[in-house]
Amino acid sequence: MISEETITISYQMLGLRPATLADDPEARHHWRTYTMDEQSFTVPGCLIQSVNPTTSKIHLSLSFYLLQSTVLVTLTASLFQSLTMSNLKAVPKLGPTKEYPYCQSSGK
């Protein structure tokens, strides 16, 4: 249903940064989310892919999600494969920030 042309979804963007051992002591996840300055978007439903990420259980007062790189690559490939040229025009544009585009911990 979400991919029907008449469906639009509004959401607030979360950022991604590399996960540390403090975030994920088992070192099973490569990325964690963080709250960005409020950036809300409304997009066609076909641009949305539902996920069920792991929730951090370490920092109970500060909730964030943990994600593996393979899951992010698979989600990206799945979304990209299903997009048309008109869909691409509806993808929100985000300017560079201190943490986007994503950098290695070395700053590169």
Coordinates of N, CA, C and O in Angstrom, one line a residue:
M1 N 0.8 -1.2 0.0 CA 0.0 0.0 0.0 C 0.8 1.3 0.0 O 0.5 2.2 -0.6
I2 N 2.0 1.2 0.7 CA 2.8 2.4 0.8 C 3.3 2.9 -0.5 O 3.6 4.1 -0.7
S3 N 3.5 2.0 -1.5 CA 4.0 2.4 -2.8 C 3.0 3.0 -3.7 O 3.4 3.4 -4.8
E4 N 1.7 3.0 -3.4 CA 0.7 3.6 -4.2 C 1.0 5.1 -4.4 O 1.5 5.7 -3.5
E5 N 0.7 5.6 -5.6 CA 1.1 6.9 -6.0 C 0.4 8.0 -5.1 O 0.8 9.1 -5.0
T6 N -0.8 7.7 -4.6 CA -1.6 8.6 -3.8 C -1.1 8.8 -2.3 O -1.6 9.6 -1.6
I7 N -0.2 7.9 -1.9 CA 0.3 7.9 -0.5 C 1.5 8.8 -0.3 O 2.4 8.7 -1.1
T8 N 1.4 9.7 0.7 CA 2.6 10.5 1.0 C 2.9 10.2 2.5 O 2.0 9.9 3.3
I9 N 4.1 10.3 2.9 CA 4.6 10.1 4.2 C 5.4 11.3 4.7 O 6.2 11.8 4.0
S10 N 5.1 11.7 5.9 CA 5.9 12.8 6.6 C 6.8 12.1 7.6 O 6.3 11.2 8.4
Y11 N 8.0 12.6 7.7 CA 8.9 12.0 8.7 C 10.0 13.0 9.1 O 10.2 14.0 8.4
Q12 N 10.6 12.8 10.2 CA 11.7 13.6 10.7 C 13.0 12.8 10.5 O 13.1 11.7 10.9
M13 N 14.0 13.4 9.9 CA 15.2 12.8 9.5 C 16.1 12.6 10.8 O 16.2 13.4 11.6
L14 N 16.7 11.4 10.9 CA 17.7 11.1 11.9 C 19.0 11.0 11.1 O 19.1 10.6 10.0
G15 N 20.1 11.3 11.8 CA 21.4 11.2 11.2 C 22.0 9.9 11.6 O 21.6 9.1 12.5
L16 N 23.1 9.5 10.8 CA 23.9 8.3 11.1 C 25.3 8.7 11.4 O 25.9 9.6 10.8
R17 N 25.9 8.0 12.4 CA 27.3 8.2 12.7 C 27.8 6.8 13.1 O 27.1 5.9 13.4
P18 N 29.1 6.6 12.9 CA 29.7 5.3 13.3 C 29.4 5.0 14.7 O 29.5 5.8 15.6
A19 N 29.1 3.7 15.0 CA 28.8 3.2 16.4 C 30.2 3.0 17.0 O 31.1 2.5 16.4
T20 N 30.2 3.3 18.3 CA 31.4 3.0 19.1 C 31.1 1.8 20.0 O 30.0 1.4 20.1
L21 N 32.2 1.4 20.7 CA 32.0 0.3 21.7 C 31.1 0.7 22.8 O 30.4 -0.1 23.4
A22 N 31.1 2.0 23.1 CA 30.2 2.5 24.2 C 28.8 2.4 23.7 O 27.9 2.2 24.5
D23 N 28.5 2.6 22.4 CA 27.2 2.5 21.9 C 26.7 1.1 21.8 O 25.6 0.7 22.0
D24 N 27.6 0.2 21.4 CA 27.3 -1.2 21.1 C 28.5 -2.1 21.6 O 29.4 -2.4 20.8
P25 N 28.5 -2.4 22.9 CA 29.6 -3.2 23.5 C 29.9 -4.5 22.8 O 31.0 -5.0 22.9
E26 N 28.9 -5.1 22.1 CA 29.1 -6.4 21.4 C 29.7 -6.2 20.0 O 30.1 -7.1 19.4
A27 N 29.8 -4.9 19.6 CA 30.4 -4.6 18.3 C 29.8 -5.3 17.2 O 30.4 -5.7 16.2
R28 N 28.5 -5.4 17.2 CA 27.7 -6.1 16.1 C 27.2 -5.1 15.1 O 26.8 -5.5 14.0
H29 N 27.2 -3.9 15.5 CA 26.6 -2.8 14.6 C 27.6 -1.8 14.2 O 28.5 -1.5 15.0
H30 N 27.5 -1.3 13.0 CA 28.5 -0.3 12.5 C 28.1 1.1 12.7 O 28.9 2.0 12.7
W31 N 26.8 1.3 12.7 CA 26.2 2.7 12.7 C 25.2 2.8 13.8 O 24.5 1.9 14.2
R32 N 25.0 4.1 14.2 CA 24.0 4.4 15.2 C 23.3 5.7 14.7 O 23.9 6.5 14.0
T33 N 22.1 5.9 15.1 CA 21.4 7.1 14.7 C 21.6 8.2 15.8 O 22.0 7.9 16.9
Y34 N 21.4 9.4 15.4 CA 21.4 10.5 16.3 C 20.4 11.6 15.9 O 20.0 11.6 14.7
T35 N 19.9 12.4 16.8 CA 18.9 13.4 16.4 C 19.6 14.6 15.8 O 20.6 15.1 16.3
M36 N 19.1 15.0 14.6 CA 19.7 16.1 13.9 C 18.8 17.3 14.3 O 17.7 17.2 14.8
D37 N 19.3 18.5 13.9 CA 18.4 19.7 13.9 C 17.1 19.3 13.1 O 17.2 18.6 12.1
E38 N 16.0 19.7 13.6 CA 14.7 19.3 13.0 C 14.7 19.5 11.4 O 14.9 20.6 10.9
Q39 N 14.6 18.4 10.8 CA 14.5 18.4 9.3 C 13.3 17.4 9.0 O 13.5 16.2 9.1
S40 N 12.2 18.0 8.6 CA 11.1 17.2 8.3 C 10.8 17.2 6.8 O 11.0 18.2 6.2
F41 N 10.3 16.1 6.3 CA 10.1 16.0 4.9 C 8.7 15.2 4.6 O 8.3 14.4 5.5
T42 N 8.1 15.6 3.5 CA 6.9 14.8 3.1 C 7.3 14.3 1.7 O 7.6 15.1 0.8
V43 N 7.2 13.0 1.5 CA 7.6 12.4 0.3 C 6.6 11.3 -0.2 O 5.8 10.9 0.6
P44 N 6.7 11.0 -1.5 CA 5.8 9.9 -1.9 C 6.1 8.6 -1.1 O 7.3 8.3 -0.8
G45 N 5.1 7.8 -0.8 CA 5.3 6.6 -0.1 C 6.3 5.6 -0.7 O 7.0 4.8 0.1
C46 N 6.5 5.6 -2.0 CA 7.4 4.7 -2.6 C 8.9 5.0 -2.3 O 9.8 4.2 -2.5
L47 N 9.2 6.2 -1.6 CA 10.5 6.5 -1.2 C 10.8 6.0 0.2 O 11.9 6.2 0.7
I48 N 9.8 5.4 0.8 CA 10.0 4.9 2.2 C 10.2 3.4 2.2 O 9.5 2.7 1.6
Q49 N 11.1 3.0 3.0 CA 11.3 1.5 3.2 C 11.3 1.3 4.7 O 12.0 2.0 5.5
S50 N 10.4 0.5 5.2 CA 10.3 0.2 6.6 C 11.5 -0.6 7.1 O 12.0 -1.5 6.4
V51 N 11.9 -0.4 8.3 CA 13.0 -1.1 8.9 C 12.7 -1.4 10.4 O 11.8 -0.8 10.9
N52 N 13.4 -2.4 10.9 CA 13.1 -2.8 12.3 C 14.5 -2.9 13.0 O 15.0 -3.9 13.2
P53 N 15.1 -1.7 13.2 CA 16.5 -1.7 13.8 C 16.5 -2.1 15.3 O 15.5 -2.1 16.0
T54 N 17.7 -2.5 15.7 CA 18.0 -2.7 17.1 C 18.0 -1.4 17.9 O 18.5 -0.4 17.4
T55 N 17.3 -1.4 19.0 CA 17.3 -0.2 19.9 C 18.4 -0.4 20.9 O 18.6 -1.5 21.5
S56 N 19.1 0.7 21.2 CA 20.2 0.7 22.2 C 19.6 0.4 23.5 O 18.6 0.9 23.9
K57 N 20.2 -0.6 24.2 CA 19.8 -0.9 25.6 C 20.8 -0.4 26.6 O 20.7 -0.7 27.8
I58 N 21.9 0.2 26.2 CA 22.9 0.7 27.0 C 22.5 2.1 27.6 O 22.6 2.3 28.8
H59 N 22.1 3.0 26.8 CA 21.8 4.4 27.2 C 20.3 4.5 27.3 O 19.7 4.9 26.3
L60 N 19.7 4.2 28.4 CA 18.3 4.2 28.5 C 17.7 5.6 28.5 O 16.5 5.7 28.1
S61 N 18.4 6.6 28.9 CA 17.9 7.9 28.9 C 18.0 8.6 27.5 O 17.4 9.6 27.2
L62 N 18.9 8.0 26.6 CA 19.1 8.5 25.3 C 18.9 7.4 24.3 O 19.7 6.5 24.1
S63 N 17.7 7.4 23.7 CA 17.5 6.3 22.8 C 18.0 6.5 21.4 O 18.0 7.7 20.9
F64 N 18.5 5.5 20.8 CA 19.0 5.6 19.4 C 18.9 4.1 18.8 O 18.8 3.2 19.5
Y65 N 19.0 4.1 17.5 CA 19.0 2.8 16.8 C 20.4 2.4 16.4 O 21.2 3.2 16.1
L66 N 20.6 1.1 16.3 CA 21.9 0.5 15.9 C 21.6 -0.2 14.6 O 20.6 -1.0 14.5
L67 N 22.5 0.0 13.6 CA 22.3 -0.6 12.3 C 23.6 -1.2 11.8 O 24.7 -0.7 12.0
Q68 N 23.5 -2.3 11.0 CA 24.7 -2.9 10.4 C 24.8 -2.4 9.0 O 23.8 -2.1 8.3
S69 N 26.1 -2.3 8.5 CA 26.3 -1.7 7.1 C 25.6 -2.6 6.1 O 25.1 -2.0 5.1
T70 N 25.6 -3.9 6.2 CA 25.0 -4.7 5.2 C 23.5 -4.4 5.1 O 22.9 -4.5 4.0
V71 N 22.8 -4.2 6.2 CA 21.4 -3.8 6.2 C 21.2 -2.5 5.4 O 20.3 -2.4 4.6
L72 N 22.0 -1.5 5.7 CA 21.9 -0.2 5.0 C 22.2 -0.3 3.5 O 21.4 0.3 2.7
V73 N 23.1 -1.1 3.1 CA 23.4 -1.3 1.7 C 22.2 -2.0 1.0 O 21.8 -1.6 0.0
T74 N 21.7 -3.0 1.7 CA 20.6 -3.7 1.1 C 19.3 -2.8 1.0 O 18.7 -2.8 -0.1
L75 N 19.1 -2.0 2.0 CA 17.9 -1.1 1.9 C 18.1 -0.1 0.8 O 17.2 0.2 0.1
T76 N 19.3 0.4 0.7 CA 19.6 1.4 -0.3 C 19.4 0.8 -1.7 O 18.8 1.4 -2.6
A77 N 20.0 -0.4 -1.9 CA 19.8 -1.0 -3.2 C 18.4 -1.3 -3.5 O 17.9 -1.1 -4.7
S78 N 17.6 -1.8 -2.6 CA 16.2 -2.1 -2.8 C 15.4 -0.8 -3.2 O 14.6 -0.8 -4.1
L79 N 15.7 0.3 -2.5 CA 15.0 1.6 -2.8 C 15.4 2.1 -4.2 O 14.6 2.4 -5.0
F80 N 16.7 2.1 -4.5 CA 17.2 2.6 -5.7 C 16.7 1.8 -6.9 O 16.3 2.3 -7.9
Q81 N 16.6 0.5 -6.7 CA 16.1 -0.4 -7.8 C 14.7 -0.1 -8.2 O 14.3 -0.3 -9.3
S82 N 13.9 0.3 -7.2 CA 12.4 0.5 -7.4 C 12.1 1.9 -7.9 O 10.9 2.2 -8.2
L83 N 13.0 2.9 -7.9 CA 12.7 4.2 -8.2 C 12.7 4.5 -9.7 O 13.5 4.0 -10.5
T84 N 11.8 5.4 -10.1 CA 11.8 5.9 -11.5 C 12.4 7.3 -11.5 O 12.7 7.9 -10.5
M85 N 12.6 7.9 -12.7 CA 13.2 9.2 -12.8 C 12.3 10.3 -12.1 O 12.8 11.1 -11.4
S86 N 11.0 10.1 -12.2 CA 10.1 11.1 -11.5 C 10.2 10.9 -10.0 O 10.1 11.9 -9.2
N87 N 10.4 9.7 -9.5 CA 10.6 9.5 -8.0 C 11.9 10.2 -7.6 O 11.9 10.8 -6.5
L88 N 13.0 10.1 -8.4 CA 14.2 10.7 -8.0 C 14.1 12.2 -7.8 O 14.8 12.8 -6.9
K89 N 13.2 12.8 -8.5 CA 13.0 14.3 -8.3 C 12.4 14.6 -7.0 O 12.5 15.7 -6.5
A90 N 11.7 13.6 -6.4 CA 11.0 13.9 -5.1 C 11.9 13.5 -3.9 O 11.5 13.8 -2.8
V91 N 13.1 13.0 -4.1 CA 14.0 12.7 -3.0 C 14.5 14.0 -2.4 O 15.0 14.9 -3.1
P92 N 14.4 14.2 -1.1 CA 14.8 15.4 -0.4 C 16.3 15.6 -0.6 O 17.1 14.7 -0.6
K93 N 16.7 16.9 -0.7 CA 18.1 17.3 -0.9 C 18.6 17.8 0.5 O 17.9 18.5 1.1
L94 N 19.7 17.3 0.9 CA 20.3 17.7 2.2 C 21.7 18.2 1.9 O 22.5 17.5 1.3
G95 N 21.9 19.4 2.4 CA 23.3 20.0 2.2 C 24.3 19.4 3.2 O 23.9 18.7 4.1
P96 N 25.6 19.7 2.9 CA 26.6 19.1 3.7 C 26.6 19.7 5.1 O 26.2 20.8 5.3
T97 N 26.9 18.8 6.1 CA 27.0 19.3 7.5 C 28.3 18.7 8.1 O 29.0 18.0 7.3
K98 N 28.5 18.9 9.3 CA 29.7 18.4 10.0 C 29.8 16.9 9.9 O 30.9 16.3 9.7
E99 N 28.7 16.2 9.9 CA 28.7 14.7 9.9 C 28.1 14.1 8.6 O 28.0 12.9 8.5
Y100 N 27.7 14.9 7.6 CA 27.2 14.4 6.4 C 27.9 15.2 5.2 O 27.9 16.4 5.3
P101 N 28.4 14.6 4.2 CA 28.4 13.2 4.0 C 29.2 12.5 5.0 O 30.1 13.1 5.6
Y102 N 28.9 11.2 5.3 CA 29.5 10.5 6.4 C 30.9 10.3 6.2 O 31.4 10.1 5.2
C103 N 31.6 10.5 7.3 CA 33.1 10.4 7.4 C 33.6 9.3 8.2 O 32.9 8.8 9.1
Q104 N 34.8 8.9 8.0 CA 35.4 7.9 8.8 C 35.8 8.6 10.1 O 35.9 9.9 10.2
S105 N 36.1 7.9 11.2 CA 36.5 8.5 12.4 C 37.7 9.3 12.3 O 38.0 10.2 13.1
S106 N 38.5 9.1 11.2 CA 39.8 9.9 11.0 C 39.4 11.2 10.4 O 40.3 12.1 10.3
G107 N 38.2 11.4 10.0 CA 37.8 12.7 9.4 C 37.8 12.7 7.9 O 37.4 13.6 7.2
K108 N 38.2 11.6 7.3 CA 38.3 11.5 5.8 C 36.9 11.2 5.3 O 36.1 10.5 5.9

